[in-house]
């Protein structure tokens, strides 16, 4: 079974009023994410060791292996983007009470969480991702990963929310202003309902 590009969970113009235009979403989903899926399928076709494996299995079996870096990069990016589309919402930005309580418990305040997330997202040099994860100790944490890596590959906990900070995710809307893109995500786009559901399922 070949891997497939999942459909966006909202129309491509659904986030335009909240700082992510239709062209960004169409290029990011239809071109960038599709390219990772196509490349991954190409590797699977040529390598028997990757066949009949789940995406999670391919990410973990290829991590840390220089000769498998292209497989890891594309599998990781497919994994990351599947999550990312669900981390955006046309009604984003509102934090459900149960998640807010946990954020206050572990970060001190919502503002402290947002500051930590902004720091992670803006100090990830070059391409990568910022994450809100539930650590194995049961505490929420903010982390960042380079390029196509992710919390699964780094055993960094269960991701509740991930933000793509590759330039392709924000350049049309914010040009070089990554900090504005991150703030806009946290205040207007982040699907905290999804994060809350992930937390409850953990
Ligand atoms: Mn991307």
Short mmCIF file of C-alpha atoms and ligand atoms in Angstrom, two decimals:
data_model
loop_
_atom_site.label_atom_id
_atom_site.label_comp_id
_atom_site.label_asym_id
_atom_site.label_seq_id
_atom_site.Cartn_x
_atom_site.Cartn_y
_atom_site.Cartn_z
CA UNK A 1 0.00 0.00 0.00
CA UNK A 2 1.47 3.29 -1.08
CA UNK A 3 1.37 6.24 1.29
CA UNK A 4 -1.18 8.90 0.38
CA UNK A 5 -1.58 12.63 0.82
CA UNK A 6 -4.43 13.13 3.31
CA UNK A 7 -7.01 15.72 2.27
CA UNK A 8 -6.96 19.04 4.11
CA UNK A 9 -9.55 18.99 6.92
CA UNK A 10 -10.90 22.40 5.72
CA UNK A 11 -11.15 24.23 2.38
CA UNK A 12 -7.86 25.83 1.21
CA UNK A 13 -9.28 29.33 1.72
CA UNK A 14 -10.55 28.59 5.25
CA UNK A 15 -7.56 30.11 7.05
CA UNK A 16 -7.07 33.17 4.82
CA UNK A 17 -8.80 35.55 7.23
CA UNK A 18 -6.58 34.23 10.04
CA UNK A 19 -3.20 34.76 8.39
CA UNK A 20 -2.63 31.75 6.12
CA UNK A 21 -3.67 32.48 2.56
CA UNK A 22 -5.11 30.02 0.05
CA UNK A 23 -1.93 30.03 -2.05
CA UNK A 24 0.20 29.11 0.98
CA UNK A 25 -2.07 26.17 1.81
CA UNK A 26 -2.36 24.98 -1.79
CA UNK A 27 1.40 25.04 -2.36
CA UNK A 28 2.28 23.68 1.08
CA UNK A 29 -0.23 20.81 0.97
CA UNK A 30 -0.50 20.10 -2.76
CA UNK A 31 3.17 20.58 -3.71
CA UNK A 32 5.46 20.34 -0.65
CA UNK A 33 3.62 17.64 1.30
CA UNK A 34 2.79 15.76 -1.90
CA UNK A 35 6.50 15.78 -2.85
CA UNK A 36 7.43 14.11 0.47
CA UNK A 37 4.78 11.42 -0.09
CA UNK A 38 5.91 10.80 -3.67
CA UNK A 39 9.58 10.58 -2.66
CA UNK A 40 8.78 8.25 0.26
CA UNK A 41 6.79 5.91 -1.99
CA UNK A 42 9.74 5.85 -4.40
CA UNK A 43 12.08 4.71 -1.62
CA UNK A 44 9.63 2.07 -0.38
CA UNK A 45 9.24 0.68 -3.88
CA UNK A 46 12.99 0.18 -4.21
CA UNK A 47 13.74 -1.12 -0.70
CA UNK A 48 12.19 -4.35 0.52
CA UNK A 49 13.08 -3.55 4.15
CA UNK A 50 10.61 -0.64 4.02
CA UNK A 51 7.72 -2.59 2.53
CA UNK A 52 4.66 -3.45 4.64
CA UNK A 53 5.90 -1.07 7.33
CA UNK A 54 3.80 1.65 8.95
CA UNK A 55 4.89 5.27 8.70
CA UNK A 56 5.88 5.24 12.41
CA UNK A 57 7.99 2.13 11.81
CA UNK A 58 9.78 3.71 8.84
CA UNK A 59 10.53 6.87 10.85
CA UNK A 60 12.02 4.91 13.73
CA UNK A 61 13.93 2.35 11.66
CA UNK A 62 15.56 5.04 9.49
CA UNK A 63 16.46 7.53 12.24
CA UNK A 64 20.13 8.15 12.96
CA UNK A 65 21.27 6.17 9.92
CA UNK A 66 23.28 8.32 7.49
CA UNK A 67 22.62 5.96 4.56
CA UNK A 68 18.87 6.23 5.22
CA UNK A 69 18.76 10.02 5.65
CA UNK A 70 16.66 10.63 2.50
CA UNK A 71 14.12 8.03 3.67
CA UNK A 72 14.04 9.52 7.16
CA UNK A 73 13.64 13.09 5.89
CA UNK A 74 10.68 12.28 3.66
CA UNK A 75 8.99 9.87 6.09
CA UNK A 76 9.47 12.38 8.91
CA UNK A 77 8.04 15.21 6.86
CA UNK A 78 5.01 13.11 5.86
CA UNK A 79 4.44 12.28 9.54
CA UNK A 80 4.88 15.93 10.56
CA UNK A 81 2.51 17.35 7.95
CA UNK A 82 -0.25 14.78 8.66
CA UNK A 83 -0.24 16.24 12.17
CA UNK A 84 0.26 19.85 11.05
CA UNK A 85 -2.95 20.12 8.99
CA UNK A 86 -4.89 18.98 12.05
CA UNK A 87 -3.05 21.54 14.19
CA UNK A 88 -4.58 24.43 12.25
CA UNK A 89 -8.21 25.47 12.52
CA UNK A 90 -10.53 28.13 11.05
CA UNK A 91 -11.63 28.68 14.65
CA UNK A 92 -8.18 28.32 16.18
CA UNK A 93 -6.64 30.14 19.10
CA UNK A 94 -9.18 29.31 21.83
CA UNK A 95 -7.77 27.05 24.55
CA UNK A 96 -10.26 24.60 26.15
CA UNK A 97 -10.42 24.80 29.93
CA UNK A 98 -8.95 21.37 30.59
CA UNK A 99 -5.88 22.03 28.43
CA UNK A 100 -5.51 25.51 29.88
CA UNK A 101 -5.45 24.04 33.38
CA UNK A 102 -2.67 21.64 32.41
CA UNK A 103 -0.71 24.44 30.70
CA UNK A 104 -0.93 26.62 33.80
CA UNK A 105 0.10 23.68 35.99
CA UNK A 106 3.20 22.87 33.91
CA UNK A 107 4.30 26.28 32.54
CA UNK A 108 2.95 28.66 35.19
CA UNK A 109 0.66 30.54 32.78
CA UNK A 110 -0.62 30.55 29.21
CA UNK A 111 1.71 33.46 28.44
CA UNK A 112 4.70 31.51 29.77
CA UNK A 113 3.75 28.58 27.50
CA UNK A 114 3.42 30.88 24.50
CA UNK A 115 6.76 32.55 25.27
CA UNK A 116 8.48 29.16 25.50
CA UNK A 117 6.89 28.04 22.22
CA UNK A 118 7.88 31.30 20.47
CA UNK A 119 11.45 30.92 21.70
CA UNK A 120 11.65 27.34 20.41
CA UNK A 121 10.10 28.24 17.05
CA UNK A 122 12.24 31.32 16.45
CA UNK A 123 15.55 29.83 17.64
CA UNK A 124 15.25 26.72 15.46
CA UNK A 125 18.01 27.78 13.05
CA UNK A 126 16.99 27.12 9.46
CA UNK A 127 14.23 24.63 8.76
CA UNK A 128 12.41 22.60 11.38
CA UNK A 129 9.51 22.36 13.78
CA UNK A 130 8.39 23.56 17.22
CA UNK A 131 6.27 21.25 19.36
CA UNK A 132 4.10 21.09 22.44
CA UNK A 133 4.50 17.55 23.73
CA UNK A 134 3.36 15.47 26.68
CA UNK A 135 6.57 14.05 28.14
CA UNK A 136 6.91 10.53 29.52
CA UNK A 137 6.92 12.12 33.00
CA UNK A 138 3.35 13.35 32.38
CA UNK A 139 4.36 17.01 32.02
CA UNK A 140 3.82 19.31 29.07
CA UNK A 141 7.00 20.53 27.41
CA UNK A 142 8.02 22.66 24.47
CA UNK A 143 10.64 21.30 22.15
CA UNK A 144 12.03 21.83 18.66
CA UNK A 145 13.42 19.54 15.97
CA UNK A 146 15.49 20.27 12.85
CA UNK A 147 14.42 19.58 9.24
CA UNK A 148 12.21 16.46 9.02
CA UNK A 149 12.76 15.16 12.53
CA UNK A 150 10.00 14.99 15.15
CA UNK A 151 9.17 13.90 18.72
CA UNK A 152 8.62 10.29 17.60
CA UNK A 153 12.15 10.07 16.14
CA UNK A 154 13.67 11.74 19.19
CA UNK A 155 11.61 9.90 21.84
CA UNK A 156 10.55 13.35 23.04
CA UNK A 157 6.99 12.53 24.06
CA UNK A 158 3.53 12.59 22.52
CA UNK A 159 3.01 15.62 20.27
CA UNK A 160 -0.09 17.71 21.00
CA UNK A 161 0.71 20.57 18.65
CA UNK A 162 3.40 21.08 16.02
CA UNK A 163 4.34 24.14 14.03
CA UNK A 164 6.17 23.99 10.72
CA UNK A 165 8.84 26.73 10.67
CA UNK A 166 10.23 25.93 7.23
CA UNK A 167 10.11 29.12 5.16
CA UNK A 168 7.60 27.54 2.74
CA UNK A 169 5.01 27.60 5.53
CA UNK A 170 5.09 31.38 6.07
CA UNK A 171 6.96 33.26 3.38
CA UNK A 172 3.93 34.32 1.29
CA UNK A 173 2.07 35.58 4.36
CA UNK A 174 4.85 36.94 6.58
CA UNK A 175 7.97 37.05 4.36
CA UNK A 176 11.01 36.88 6.66
CA UNK A 177 9.01 37.63 9.84
CA UNK A 178 8.97 34.20 11.45
CA UNK A 179 8.17 35.63 14.92
CA UNK A 180 4.94 37.19 13.57
CA UNK A 181 3.97 33.87 11.96
CA UNK A 182 4.52 32.06 15.27
CA UNK A 183 2.52 34.60 17.27
CA UNK A 184 -0.29 34.47 14.70
CA UNK A 185 -0.32 30.66 14.93
CA UNK A 186 -0.55 30.64 18.72
CA UNK A 187 -3.27 33.32 18.87
CA UNK A 188 -5.40 32.64 15.78
CA UNK A 189 -4.63 29.33 14.07
CA UNK A 190 -3.60 26.73 16.63
CA UNK A 191 -6.15 23.94 17.05
CA UNK A 192 -6.08 23.65 20.83
CA UNK A 193 -9.22 21.47 20.66
CA UNK A 194 -7.12 18.86 18.83
CA UNK A 195 -4.29 19.25 21.35
CA UNK A 196 -6.79 18.82 24.20
CA UNK A 197 -8.19 15.66 22.57
CA UNK A 198 -4.65 14.24 22.21
CA UNK A 199 -3.97 15.02 25.87
CA UNK A 200 -7.18 13.27 26.96
CA UNK A 201 -6.37 10.24 24.80
CA UNK A 202 -2.88 9.91 26.33
MN1 LIG B 1 6.08 22.12 5.45
#
